[in-house]
PDB file of C-alpha atoms in Angstrom:
ATOM      1  CA  MET A   9       0.004   0.169  -0.120  1.00  0.00           C
ATOM      2  CA  GLY A  10       2.723   2.534   0.474  1.00  0.00           C
ATOM      3  CA  ILE A  11       3.531   2.366  -3.087  1.00  0.00           C
ATOM      4  CA  THR A  12       0.092   3.176  -3.850  1.00  0.00           C
ATOM      5  CA  PHE A  13      -0.121   6.144  -1.484  1.00  0.00           C
ATOM      6  CA  ALA A  14       2.877   7.587  -2.561  1.00  0.00           C
ATOM      7  CA  ILE A  15       2.356   7.245  -6.355  1.00  0.00           C
ATOM      8  CA  LEU A  16      -1.637   8.802  -5.206  1.00  0.00           C
ATOM      9  CA  SER A  17       0.644  11.985  -3.495  1.00  0.00           C
ATOM     10  CA  ALA A  18       2.319  12.487  -6.664  1.00  0.00           C
ATOM     11  CA  CYS A  19      -0.932  12.423  -8.381  1.00  0.00           C
ATOM     12  CA  THR A  20      -2.862  14.756  -5.651  1.00  0.00           C
ATOM     13  CA  PHE A  21       0.019  17.536  -6.258  1.00  0.00           C
ATOM     14  CA  ALA A  22       0.046  17.347 -10.200  1.00  0.00           C
ATOM     15  CA  ILE A  23      -3.377  17.759  -9.984  1.00  0.00           C
ATOM     16  CA  ASN A  24      -3.397  20.711  -7.943  1.00  0.00           C
ATOM     17  CA  ASN A  25      -0.550  22.608  -9.755  1.00  0.00           C
ATOM     18  CA  MET A  26      -3.046  22.843 -12.691  1.00  0.00           C
ATOM     19  CA  VAL A  27      -5.992  23.864 -10.453  1.00  0.00           C
ATOM     20  CA  VAL A  28      -3.788  26.756  -8.532  1.00  0.00           C
ATOM     21  CA  LYS A  29      -3.151  27.783 -12.047  1.00  0.00           C
ATOM     22  CA  LYS A  30      -6.520  27.600 -13.350  1.00  0.00           C
ATOM     23  CA  GLY A  31      -7.297  29.395 -10.127  1.00  0.00           C
ATOM     24  CA  ILE A  32      -4.634  32.332 -10.583  1.00  0.00           C
ATOM     25  CA  MET A  33      -5.902  33.084 -13.877  1.00  0.00           C
ATOM     26  CA  ARG A  34      -9.203  33.344 -12.851  1.00  0.00           C
ATOM     27  CA  ASP A  35      -8.613  35.856  -9.663  1.00  0.00           C
ATOM     28  CA  THR A  36      -8.429  39.608 -10.281  1.00  0.00           C
ATOM     29  CA  HIS A  37      -6.870  40.653  -7.072  1.00  0.00           C
ATOM     30  CA  ASN A  38      -4.096  38.684  -7.871  1.00  0.00           C
ATOM     31  CA  ASP A  39      -4.227  36.306  -5.003  1.00  0.00           C
ATOM     32  CA  ASN A  40      -2.273  33.122  -5.258  1.00  0.00           C
ATOM     33  CA  GLY A  41      -4.924  31.586  -2.751  1.00  0.00           C
ATOM     34  CA  LEU A  42      -2.194  30.580  -0.226  1.00  0.00           C
ATOM     35  CA  PHE A  43      -4.266  31.421   2.853  1.00  0.00           C
ATOM     36  CA  ILE A  44      -7.883  29.699   1.559  1.00  0.00           C
ATOM     37  CA  THR A  45      -5.495  26.545   1.138  1.00  0.00           C
ATOM     38  CA  VAL A  46      -4.137  26.231   4.735  1.00  0.00           C
ATOM     39  CA  ILE A  47      -7.527  27.159   6.422  1.00  0.00           C
ATOM     40  CA  ILE A  48      -9.179  24.454   4.039  1.00  0.00           C
ATOM     41  CA  ASN A  49      -6.083  22.010   5.005  1.00  0.00           C
ATOM     42  CA  ILE A  50      -6.684  23.240   8.921  1.00  0.00           C
ATOM     43  CA  ILE A  51     -10.579  21.820   9.129  1.00  0.00           C
ATOM     44  CA  LEU A  52     -10.620  19.176   6.279  1.00  0.00           C
ATOM     45  CA  LEU A  53      -6.959  17.402   7.703  1.00  0.00           C
ATOM     46  CA  GLY A  54      -8.383  18.163  11.546  1.00  0.00           C
ATOM     47  CA  LEU A  55     -12.264  16.587  10.464  1.00  0.00           C
ATOM     48  CA  LEU A  56     -10.374  13.540   8.752  1.00  0.00           C
ATOM     49  CA  CYS A  57      -7.729  13.057  12.697  1.00  0.00           C
ATOM     50  CA  PHE A  58     -10.771  13.167  14.273  1.00  0.00           C
ATOM     51  CA  ILE A  59     -13.538  11.025  13.078  1.00  0.00           C
ATOM     52  CA  VAL A  60     -10.389   8.630  12.628  1.00  0.00           C
ATOM     53  CA  ILE A  61      -9.740   8.663  16.583  1.00  0.00           C
ATOM     54  CA  GLY A  62     -13.471   8.475  17.091  1.00  0.00           C
ATOM     55  CA  ILE A  63     -13.144   4.942  14.932  1.00  0.00           C
ATOM     56  CA  ARG A  64     -10.512   3.793  16.534  1.00  0.00           C
ATOM     57  CA  GLY A  65     -12.484   4.331  19.946  1.00  0.00           C
ATOM     58  CA  TRP A  66     -10.671   6.963  21.375  1.00  0.00           C
ATOM     59  CA  ASN A  67      -8.116   5.147  21.569  1.00  0.00           C
ATOM     60  CA  PHE A  68      -5.383   8.639  21.525  1.00  0.00           C
ATOM     61  CA  GLU A  69      -1.649   8.035  21.994  1.00  0.00           C
ATOM     62  CA  PHE A  70      -0.063  11.310  22.817  1.00  0.00           C
ATOM     63  CA  SER A  71       3.704  12.025  22.750  1.00  0.00           C
ATOM     64  CA  TRP A  72       5.099  16.057  22.710  1.00  0.00           C
ATOM     65  CA  THR A  73       7.888  14.342  20.604  1.00  0.00           C
ATOM     66  CA  ALA A  74       6.228  13.383  17.763  1.00  0.00           C
ATOM     67  CA  ILE A  75       3.829  16.730  17.765  1.00  0.00           C
ATOM     68  CA  PHE A  76       7.493  18.445  17.997  1.00  0.00           C
ATOM     69  CA  PHE A  77       8.611  16.659  14.682  1.00  0.00           C
ATOM     70  CA  PHE A  78       5.405  17.207  12.819  1.00  0.00           C
ATOM     71  CA  SER A  79       5.411  21.198  13.114  1.00  0.00           C
ATOM     72  CA  LEU A  80       8.656  20.881  11.935  1.00  0.00           C
ATOM     73  CA  ALA A  81       8.223  19.356   9.370  1.00  0.00           C
ATOM     74  CA  GLY A  82       5.031  21.908   8.503  1.00  0.00           C
ATOM     75  CA  LEU A  83       7.318  24.583   8.839  1.00  0.00           C
ATOM     76  CA  CYS A  84       9.755  22.969   6.467  1.00  0.00           C
ATOM     77  CA  THR A  85       7.395  21.983   3.384  1.00  0.00           C
ATOM     78  CA  THR A  86       4.322  24.260   3.318  1.00  0.00           C
ATOM     79  CA  GLY A  87       6.384  27.204   5.310  1.00  0.00           C
ATOM     80  CA  ILE A  88       9.836  27.838   4.623  1.00  0.00           C
ATOM     81  CA  GLY A  89      10.173  25.629   1.544  1.00  0.00           C
ATOM     82  CA  ARG A  90       6.667  26.912  -0.354  1.00  0.00           C
ATOM     83  CA  PHE A  91       8.229  30.545   1.401  1.00  0.00           C
ATOM     84  CA  THR A  92      12.161  30.214  -0.482  1.00  0.00           C
ATOM     85  CA  LEU A  93      10.716  28.363  -3.468  1.00  0.00           C
ATOM     86  CA  PHE A  94       8.563  31.312  -4.481  1.00  0.00           C
ATOM     87  CA  SER A  95      11.306  33.750  -3.678  1.00  0.00           C
ATOM     88  CA  SER A  96      13.971  31.913  -6.422  1.00  0.00           C
ATOM     89  CA  ILE A  97      11.121  32.080  -8.723  1.00  0.00           C
ATOM     90  CA  SER A  98      11.289  35.673  -8.467  1.00  0.00           C
ATOM     91  CA  TYR A  99      15.389  35.782  -9.833  1.00  0.00           C
ATOM     92  CA  ILE A 100      15.730  32.560 -12.086  1.00  0.00           C
ATOM     93  CA  GLY A 101      12.004  32.008 -13.208  1.00  0.00           C
ATOM     94  CA  PRO A 102       9.858  29.222 -12.005  1.00  0.00           C
ATOM     95  CA  SER A 103      11.001  26.210 -14.378  1.00  0.00           C
ATOM     96  CA  LYS A 104      15.263  26.795 -13.121  1.00  0.00           C
ATOM     97  CA  ALA A 105      13.378  27.127  -9.809  1.00  0.00           C
ATOM     98  CA  SER A 106      11.249  24.137  -9.962  1.00  0.00           C
ATOM     99  CA  ALA A 107      13.909  21.951 -11.284  1.00  0.00           C
ATOM    100  CA  ILE A 108      16.531  22.636  -8.540  1.00  0.00           C
ATOM    101  CA  ARG A 109      13.911  21.906  -6.045  1.00  0.00           C
ATOM    102  CA  ASN A 110      13.497  18.274  -7.663  1.00  0.00           C
ATOM    103  CA  SER A 111      16.650  17.718  -5.966  1.00  0.00           C
ATOM    104  CA  THR A 112      14.287  17.262  -2.557  1.00  0.00           C
ATOM    105  CA  PRO A 113      14.693  13.112  -2.745  1.00  0.00           C
ATOM    106  CA  ILE A 114      18.683  13.717  -2.333  1.00  0.00           C
ATOM    107  CA  PHE A 115      18.206  15.606   0.631  1.00  0.00           C
ATOM    108  CA  THR A 116      15.581  13.175   1.970  1.00  0.00           C
ATOM    109  CA  THR A 117      17.891  10.066   1.753  1.00  0.00           C
ATOM    110  CA  LEU A 118      20.757  11.552   2.918  1.00  0.00           C
ATOM    111  CA  PHE A 119      18.206  12.238   6.201  1.00  0.00           C
ATOM    112  CA  ALA A 120      16.774   9.099   6.236  1.00  0.00           C
ATOM    113  CA  LEU A 121      20.452   7.573   6.307  1.00  0.00           C
ATOM    114  CA  ILE A 122      22.292   9.921   8.159  1.00  0.00           C
ATOM    115  CA  ILE A 123      19.630  10.458  11.435  1.00  0.00           C
ATOM    116  CA  ILE A 124      17.019   7.427  10.932  1.00  0.00           C
ATOM    117  CA  LYS A 125      19.384   5.068   9.999  1.00  0.00           C
ATOM    118  CA  GLU A 126      16.911   3.199   7.218  1.00  0.00           C
ATOM    119  CA  ASN A 127      18.242   0.786   5.130  1.00  0.00           C
ATOM    120  CA  ILE A 128      17.957   0.903   1.501  1.00  0.00           C
ATOM    121  CA  ALA A 129      18.098  -2.699  -0.136  1.00  0.00           C
ATOM    122  CA  PHE A 130      20.282  -3.070  -3.784  1.00  0.00           C
ATOM    123  CA  LEU A 131      17.282  -3.193  -6.243  1.00  0.00           C
ATOM    124  CA  PRO A 132      15.337  -0.247  -4.666  1.00  0.00           C
ATOM    125  CA  GLY A 133      18.292   1.090  -4.457  1.00  0.00           C
ATOM    126  CA  VAL A 134      18.667   0.847  -8.096  1.00  0.00           C
ATOM    127  CA  GLY A 135      15.371   2.347  -8.599  1.00  0.00           C
ATOM    128  CA  MET A 136      15.912   5.234  -7.091  1.00  0.00           C
ATOM    129  CA  VAL A 137      18.515   6.342  -8.418  1.00  0.00           C
ATOM    130  CA  LEU A 138      16.499   5.597 -12.352  1.00  0.00           C
ATOM    131  CA  LEU A 139      13.978   7.698 -10.286  1.00  0.00           C
ATOM    132  CA  LEU A 140      15.598  10.618  -9.457  1.00  0.00           C
ATOM    133  CA  GLY A 141      17.556  10.314 -12.573  1.00  0.00           C
ATOM    134  CA  GLY A 142      14.485  10.903 -14.744  1.00  0.00           C
ATOM    135  CA  ILE A 143      13.237  13.773 -12.490  1.00  0.00           C
ATOM    136  CA  ILE A 144      16.644  15.681 -12.715  1.00  0.00           C
ATOM    137  CA  ASN A 145      16.921  14.731 -16.369  1.00  0.00           C
ATOM    138  CA  GLU A 146      13.485  15.608 -16.652  1.00  0.00           C
ATOM    139  CA  GLY A 147      13.722  18.858 -14.697  1.00  0.00           C
ATOM    140  CA  ILE A 148      17.227  20.022 -16.402  1.00  0.00           C
ATOM    141  CA  ARG A 149      15.249  19.312 -19.837  1.00  0.00           C
ATOM    142  CA  ILE A 150      12.604  21.748 -19.358  1.00  0.00           C
ATOM    143  CA  SER A 151      14.416  24.448 -17.568  1.00  0.00           C
ATOM    144  CA  THR A 152      16.520  25.501 -20.605  1.00  0.00           C
ATOM    145  CA  SER A 153      13.587  24.722 -23.232  1.00  0.00           C
ATOM    146  CA  LYS A 154      12.795  27.307 -25.241  1.00  0.00           C
ATOM    147  CA  THR A 155       9.895  27.474 -23.512  1.00  0.00           C
ATOM    148  CA  SER A 156      10.957  28.497 -20.536  1.00  0.00           C
ATOM    149  CA  LYS A 157      13.374  31.398 -21.598  1.00  0.00           C
ATOM    150  CA  GLN A 158      10.182  33.013 -22.352  1.00  0.00           C
ATOM    151  CA  GLU A 159       8.062  32.549 -19.119  1.00  0.00           C
ATOM    152  CA  HIS A 160       7.381  35.412 -17.316  1.00  0.00           C
ATOM    153  CA  ILE A 161       9.429  36.789 -14.110  1.00  0.00           C
ATOM    154  CA  PRO A 162       8.623  39.872 -12.799  1.00  0.00           C
ATOM    155  CA  ASN A 163      10.030  43.049 -14.349  1.00  0.00           C
ATOM    156  CA  SER A 164      11.976  44.479 -11.395  1.00  0.00           C
ATOM    157  CA  PHE A 165      14.177  41.115 -12.422  1.00  0.00           C
ATOM    158  CA  THR A 166      14.443  40.968 -16.108  1.00  0.00           C
ATOM    159  CA  VAL A 167      18.030  41.819 -16.520  1.00  0.00           C
ATOM    160  CA  HIS A 168      19.417  39.940 -14.352  1.00  0.00           C
ATOM    161  CA  SER A 169      22.850  40.474 -12.708  1.00  0.00           C
ATOM    162  CA  LYS A 170      25.113  37.119 -12.004  1.00  0.00           C
ATOM    163  CA  LYS A 171      24.252  38.288  -7.883  1.00  0.00           C
ATOM    164  CA  HIS A 172      20.902  37.751  -8.800  1.00  0.00           C
ATOM    165  CA  GLN A 173      21.248  34.242 -10.606  1.00  0.00           C
ATOM    166  CA  TYR A 174      23.559  33.140  -7.932  1.00  0.00           C
ATOM    167  CA  LEU A 175      20.489  34.031  -4.735  1.00  0.00           C
ATOM    168  CA  GLY A 176      17.940  32.500  -6.749  1.00  0.00           C
ATOM    169  CA  VAL A 177      20.334  29.549  -7.433  1.00  0.00           C
ATOM    170  CA  GLY A 178      21.029  29.774  -3.573  1.00  0.00           C
ATOM    171  CA  LEU A 179      16.777  29.996  -2.794  1.00  0.00           C
ATOM    172  CA  ALA A 180      16.246  27.211  -4.370  1.00  0.00           C
ATOM    173  CA  LEU A 181      18.356  24.692  -2.707  1.00  0.00           C
ATOM    174  CA  LEU A 182      17.548  25.968   0.608  1.00  0.00           C
ATOM    175  CA  SER A 183      14.081  25.129  -0.563  1.00  0.00           C
ATOM    176  CA  ALA A 184      15.324  21.336  -1.592  1.00  0.00           C
ATOM    177  CA  LEU A 185      16.823  21.544   1.517  1.00  0.00           C
ATOM    178  CA  THR A 186      13.989  22.174   3.788  1.00  0.00           C
ATOM    179  CA  PHE A 187      11.558  20.223   1.886  1.00  0.00           C
ATOM    180  CA  GLY A 188      13.879  16.841   1.807  1.00  0.00           C
ATOM    181  CA  VAL A 189      14.750  17.709   5.861  1.00  0.00           C
ATOM    182  CA  GLY A 190      10.902  18.357   6.213  1.00  0.00           C
ATOM    183  CA  GLN A 191      10.177  14.717   4.651  1.00  0.00           C
ATOM    184  CA  GLY A 192      12.481  13.860   7.338  1.00  0.00           C
ATOM    185  CA  PHE A 193      10.621  15.123  10.499  1.00  0.00           C
ATOM    186  CA  ARG A 194       7.411  13.328   9.061  1.00  0.00           C
ATOM    187  CA  LYS A 195       9.137  10.004   9.269  1.00  0.00           C
ATOM    188  CA  GLN A 196      10.825  10.428  12.675  1.00  0.00           C
ATOM    189  CA  GLY A 197       7.215  11.841  13.550  1.00  0.00           C
ATOM    190  CA  LEU A 198       5.603   8.646  12.847  1.00  0.00           C
ATOM    191  CA  ILE A 199       8.457   6.933  14.270  1.00  0.00           C
ATOM    192  CA  GLU A 200       7.104   8.423  17.469  1.00  0.00           C
ATOM    193  CA  THR A 201       2.985   8.402  17.136  1.00  0.00           C
ATOM    194  CA  ASN A 202       2.399   6.321  14.663  1.00  0.00           C
ATOM    195  CA  ASP A 203      -0.826   8.128  13.248  1.00  0.00           C
ATOM    196  CA  ALA A 204      -0.325   9.581   9.402  1.00  0.00           C
ATOM    197  CA  PHE A 205      -3.937  11.827  10.327  1.00  0.00           C
ATOM    198  CA  LEU A 206      -2.495  13.125  13.038  1.00  0.00           C
ATOM    199  CA  GLY A 207       1.130  13.949  11.734  1.00  0.00           C
ATOM    200  CA  ALA A 208      -0.748  15.850   7.981  1.00  0.00           C
ATOM    201  CA  TRP A 209      -2.765  17.679  10.541  1.00  0.00           C
ATOM    202  CA  ILE A 210      -0.081  19.129  12.710  1.00  0.00           C
ATOM    203  CA  GLY A 211       1.808  20.413  10.144  1.00  0.00           C
ATOM    204  CA  ALA A 212      -0.790  21.936   8.633  1.00  0.00           C
ATOM    205  CA  LEU A 213      -1.647  23.980  12.512  1.00  0.00           C
ATOM    206  CA  ALA A 214       2.728  24.572  11.911  1.00  0.00           C
ATOM    207  CA  SER A 215       2.121  26.641   8.416  1.00  0.00           C
ATOM    208  CA  PHE A 216      -0.817  28.289   9.041  1.00  0.00           C
ATOM    209  CA  ILE A 217       0.902  29.540  12.195  1.00  0.00           C
ATOM    210  CA  PHE A 218       3.938  29.895  10.052  1.00  0.00           C
ATOM    211  CA  LEU A 219       1.938  32.484   7.552  1.00  0.00           C
ATOM    212  CA  ILE A 220       0.278  34.433   9.711  1.00  0.00           C
ATOM    213  CA  LEU A 221       3.806  35.182  11.429  1.00  0.00           C
ATOM    214  CA  TYR A 222       5.350  35.840   8.110  1.00  0.00           C
ATOM    215  CA  LYS A 223       2.149  38.365   6.628  1.00  0.00           C
ATOM    216  CA  THR A 224       2.079  40.222   9.988  1.00  0.00           C
ATOM    217  CA  VAL A 225       4.993  40.744   9.821  1.00  0.00           C
ATOM    218  CA  ARG A 226       5.388  42.316   6.433  1.00  0.00           C
ATOM    219  CA  LYS A 227       1.812  44.424   7.098  1.00  0.00           C
ATOM    220  CA  GLU A 228      -0.404  41.872   5.115  1.00  0.00           C
ATOM    221  CA  PHE A 229      -2.460  41.056   7.657  1.00  0.00           C
ATOM    222  CA  THR A 230      -5.023  43.116   6.994  1.00  0.00           C
ATOM    223  CA  ALA A 231      -8.754  42.841   8.208  1.00  0.00           C
ATOM    224  CA  ALA A 232      -9.690  43.627   4.219  1.00  0.00           C
ATOM    225  CA  LYS A 233      -7.349  41.325   2.825  1.00  0.00           C
ATOM    226  CA  LEU A 234      -9.054  38.697   5.502  1.00  0.00           C
ATOM    227  CA  LYS A 235     -12.466  38.823   4.552  1.00  0.00           C
ATOM    228  CA  LYS A 236     -11.630  39.266   0.809  1.00  0.00           C
ATOM    229  CA  SER A 237     -10.000  35.120   1.258  1.00  0.00           C
ATOM    230  CA  PHE A 238     -13.863  34.444   2.652  1.00  0.00           C
ATOM    231  CA  THR A 239     -15.535  36.546   0.417  1.00  0.00           C
ATOM    232  CA  THR A 240     -13.895  36.316  -3.087  1.00  0.00           C
ATOM    233  CA  ARG A 241     -15.215  32.651  -4.980  1.00  0.00           C
ATOM    234  CA  ASN A 242     -12.913  30.509  -6.429  1.00  0.00           C
ATOM    235  CA  PRO A 243     -13.799  27.188  -6.908  1.00  0.00           C
ATOM    236  CA  PHE A 244     -10.350  26.008  -8.465  1.00  0.00           C
ATOM    237  CA  TYR A 245      -8.768  27.324  -4.296  1.00  0.00           C
ATOM    238  CA  LEU A 246     -11.296  25.354  -3.062  1.00  0.00           C
ATOM    239  CA  THR A 247     -10.198  22.304  -5.094  1.00  0.00           C
ATOM    240  CA  ALA A 248      -6.780  23.380  -4.381  1.00  0.00           C
ATOM    241  CA  GLY A 249      -7.681  23.290  -0.363  1.00  0.00           C
ATOM    242  CA  VAL A 250      -9.005  19.626  -0.517  1.00  0.00           C
ATOM    243  CA  LEU A 251      -6.372  18.156  -2.584  1.00  0.00           C
ATOM    244  CA  THR A 252      -2.762  20.148  -0.533  1.00  0.00           C
ATOM    245  CA  SER A 253      -4.969  18.514   2.634  1.00  0.00           C
ATOM    246  CA  LEU A 254      -4.750  14.730   0.388  1.00  0.00           C
ATOM    247  CA  GLY A 255      -0.842  15.121  -0.656  1.00  0.00           C
ATOM    248  CA  PRO A 256       0.135  15.761   2.718  1.00  0.00           C
ATOM    249  CA  LEU A 257      -1.709  12.746   4.164  1.00  0.00           C
ATOM    250  CA  PHE A 258      -1.079  10.564   1.087  1.00  0.00           C
ATOM    251  CA  PHE A 259       3.065  10.788   1.977  1.00  0.00           C
ATOM    252  CA  PHE A 260       2.307  10.126   5.496  1.00  0.00           C
ATOM    253  CA  LEU A 261      -0.152   7.286   5.043  1.00  0.00           C
ATOM    254  CA  ALA A 262       2.933   6.215   2.731  1.00  0.00           C
ATOM    255  CA  ALA A 263       5.458   6.870   5.294  1.00  0.00           C
ATOM    256  CA  GLN A 264       3.728   4.522   7.749  1.00  0.00           C
ATOM    257  CA  THR A 265       4.252   1.337   5.658  1.00  0.00           C
ATOM    258  CA  MET A 266       7.697   2.459   3.868  1.00  0.00           C
ATOM    259  CA  GLU A 267      11.087   4.379   3.794  1.00  0.00           C
ATOM    260  CA  VAL A 268      11.000   7.654   3.238  1.00  0.00           C
ATOM    261  CA  SER A 269      13.764   7.692   1.282  1.00  0.00           C
ATOM    262  CA  TYR A 270      11.408   5.641  -1.264  1.00  0.00           C
ATOM    263  CA  VAL A 271       8.195   7.792  -0.345  1.00  0.00           C
ATOM    264  CA  SER A 272      10.500  11.166  -1.552  1.00  0.00           C
ATOM    265  CA  VAL A 273      11.462   9.815  -4.581  1.00  0.00           C
ATOM    266  CA  ILE A 274       8.341   8.655  -5.701  1.00  0.00           C
ATOM    267  CA  ALA A 275       6.366  11.805  -5.026  1.00  0.00           C
ATOM    268  CA  ALA A 276       8.725  13.723  -6.961  1.00  0.00           C
ATOM    269  CA  THR A 277       7.575  12.106  -9.910  1.00  0.00           C
ATOM    270  CA  GLU A 278       4.724  14.856  -9.949  1.00  0.00           C
ATOM    271  CA  PRO A 279       6.065  17.254 -12.365  1.00  0.00           C
ATOM    272  CA  LEU A 280       6.199  14.452 -15.194  1.00  0.00           C
ATOM    273  CA  ILE A 281       2.624  13.497 -13.814  1.00  0.00           C
ATOM    274  CA  THR A 282       1.350  16.363 -14.317  1.00  0.00           C
ATOM    275  CA  ILE A 283       3.366  16.566 -18.309  1.00  0.00           C
ATOM    276  CA  LEU A 284       1.066  13.831 -18.465  1.00  0.00           C
ATOM    277  CA  ILE A 285      -2.544  14.580 -17.149  1.00  0.00           C
ATOM    278  CA  SER A 286      -1.795  18.538 -18.874  1.00  0.00           C
ATOM    279  CA  ALA A 287      -1.135  16.078 -22.542  1.00  0.00           C
ATOM    280  CA  ALA A 288      -4.447  14.415 -21.909  1.00  0.00           C
ATOM    281  CA  ILE A 289      -6.781  17.386 -20.859  1.00  0.00           C
ATOM    282  CA  PHE A 290      -5.131  20.161 -23.007  1.00  0.00           C
ATOM    283  CA  LYS A 291      -4.693  18.120 -26.491  1.00  0.00           C
ATOM    284  CA  GLY A 292      -3.085  19.949 -29.385  1.00  0.00           C
ATOM    285  CA  ILE A 293      -1.599  22.457 -26.630  1.00  0.00           C
ATOM    286  CA  GLU A 294       0.583  20.438 -24.700  1.00  0.00           C
ATOM    287  CA  SER A 295       2.657  17.733 -26.323  1.00  0.00           C
ATOM    288  CA  ILE A 296       4.927  14.745 -24.681  1.00  0.00           C
ATOM    289  CA  THR A 297       8.052  14.619 -26.182  1.00  0.00           C
ATOM    290  CA  ILE A 298       9.778  11.388 -27.426  1.00  0.00           C
ATOM    291  CA  GLY A 299      12.676  11.626 -24.404  1.00  0.00           C
ATOM    292  CA  THR A 300      10.233  12.922 -21.980  1.00  0.00           C
ATOM    293  CA  TRP A 301       8.545   9.337 -22.939  1.00  0.00           C
ATOM    294  CA  LEU A 302      11.672   7.270 -21.977  1.00  0.00           C
ATOM    295  CA  THR A 303      12.280   8.965 -19.078  1.00  0.00           C
ATOM    296  CA  ILE A 304       8.296   7.986 -17.732  1.00  0.00           C
ATOM    297  CA  PHE A 305       9.220   4.124 -19.089  1.00  0.00           C
ATOM    298  CA  ILE A 306      12.992   4.527 -16.857  1.00  0.00           C
ATOM    299  CA  MET A 307      10.585   6.127 -14.171  1.00  0.00           C
ATOM    300  CA  LEU A 308       7.997   3.021 -13.845  1.00  0.00           C
ATOM    301  CA  PHE A 309      11.046   0.761 -13.782  1.00  0.00           C
ATOM    302  CA  GLY A 310      12.664   2.435 -11.050  1.00  0.00           C
ATOM    303  CA  THR A 311       8.839   2.032  -9.009  1.00  0.00           C
ATOM    304  CA  ILE A 312       9.177  -1.174 -10.170  1.00  0.00           C
ATOM    305  CA  LEU A 313      12.091  -2.094  -8.670  1.00  0.00           C
ATOM    306  CA  ILE A 314      10.918  -0.301  -5.299  1.00  0.00           C
ATOM    307  CA  ALA A 315       7.853  -2.240  -5.627  1.00  0.00           C
ATOM    308  CA  ILE A 316       9.346  -5.400  -6.016  1.00  0.00           C
ATOM    309  CA  ASN A 317      10.867  -5.016  -2.119  1.00  0.00           C
ATOM    310  CA  MET A 318       8.614  -4.691  -0.319  1.00  0.00           C
TER     311      MET A 318
END
């Protein structure tokens, strides 16, 4: 089941990428829907958490250590990880930033091997190498394609100095690092308390607190903007809230039954799954190259190698 949940996590985030894009295109207030989606995360994951605890007969094992690790996971992934990724996009554009961000599984694997002391068997190890190679290769291909060179970057950074380029790359690497470490913290929390629903909910709460503090410091958390978040009806953002709730939950459920290093590389196939779904929906607009198909088959083989050992 771990493989299934990891693939579901990747698929959920892939669909979310397109939903958020649709939401931003529809929104006239220049809002990316981050606040409303995080609110939905808290409500939906909180409901699921209490429903599951109720089904178990309210038999709940509380651990401050687990809460600490789950909070760190939420802070590192949805909080700092997303913030540094968005910042890097301002300097080097979305394609290059995302390509560097795709190195997240490297940091998760290092964390799992050094801190958690996970063991990686030979065949799954080969599968991880194939998956990671495919992810990085496709990321580089996208970032150097003609389309990516024409992508929209804010006017203030149209002409990039070397300093800005280095800063953008550094922020993207920091994003990959914090996401990777955050995924490792998820597993550490599960080791203390094997409850995926609690972990996902605590992570959402931590990211919400980070968002509130960040918006407050920047003086962006005003009554008017708060009201607009709830009065502006954008079905795409509501859908994104559900998807970004399920994505981390599926990751937690996968990490309950298998090594987090395996889960990380499978979940990182999200960009390629986005391409597949986008090509299926936008026929004639989006197309898949032979190189991308080859990468997909290599990564599929890598996933099979990991599944063999489960």
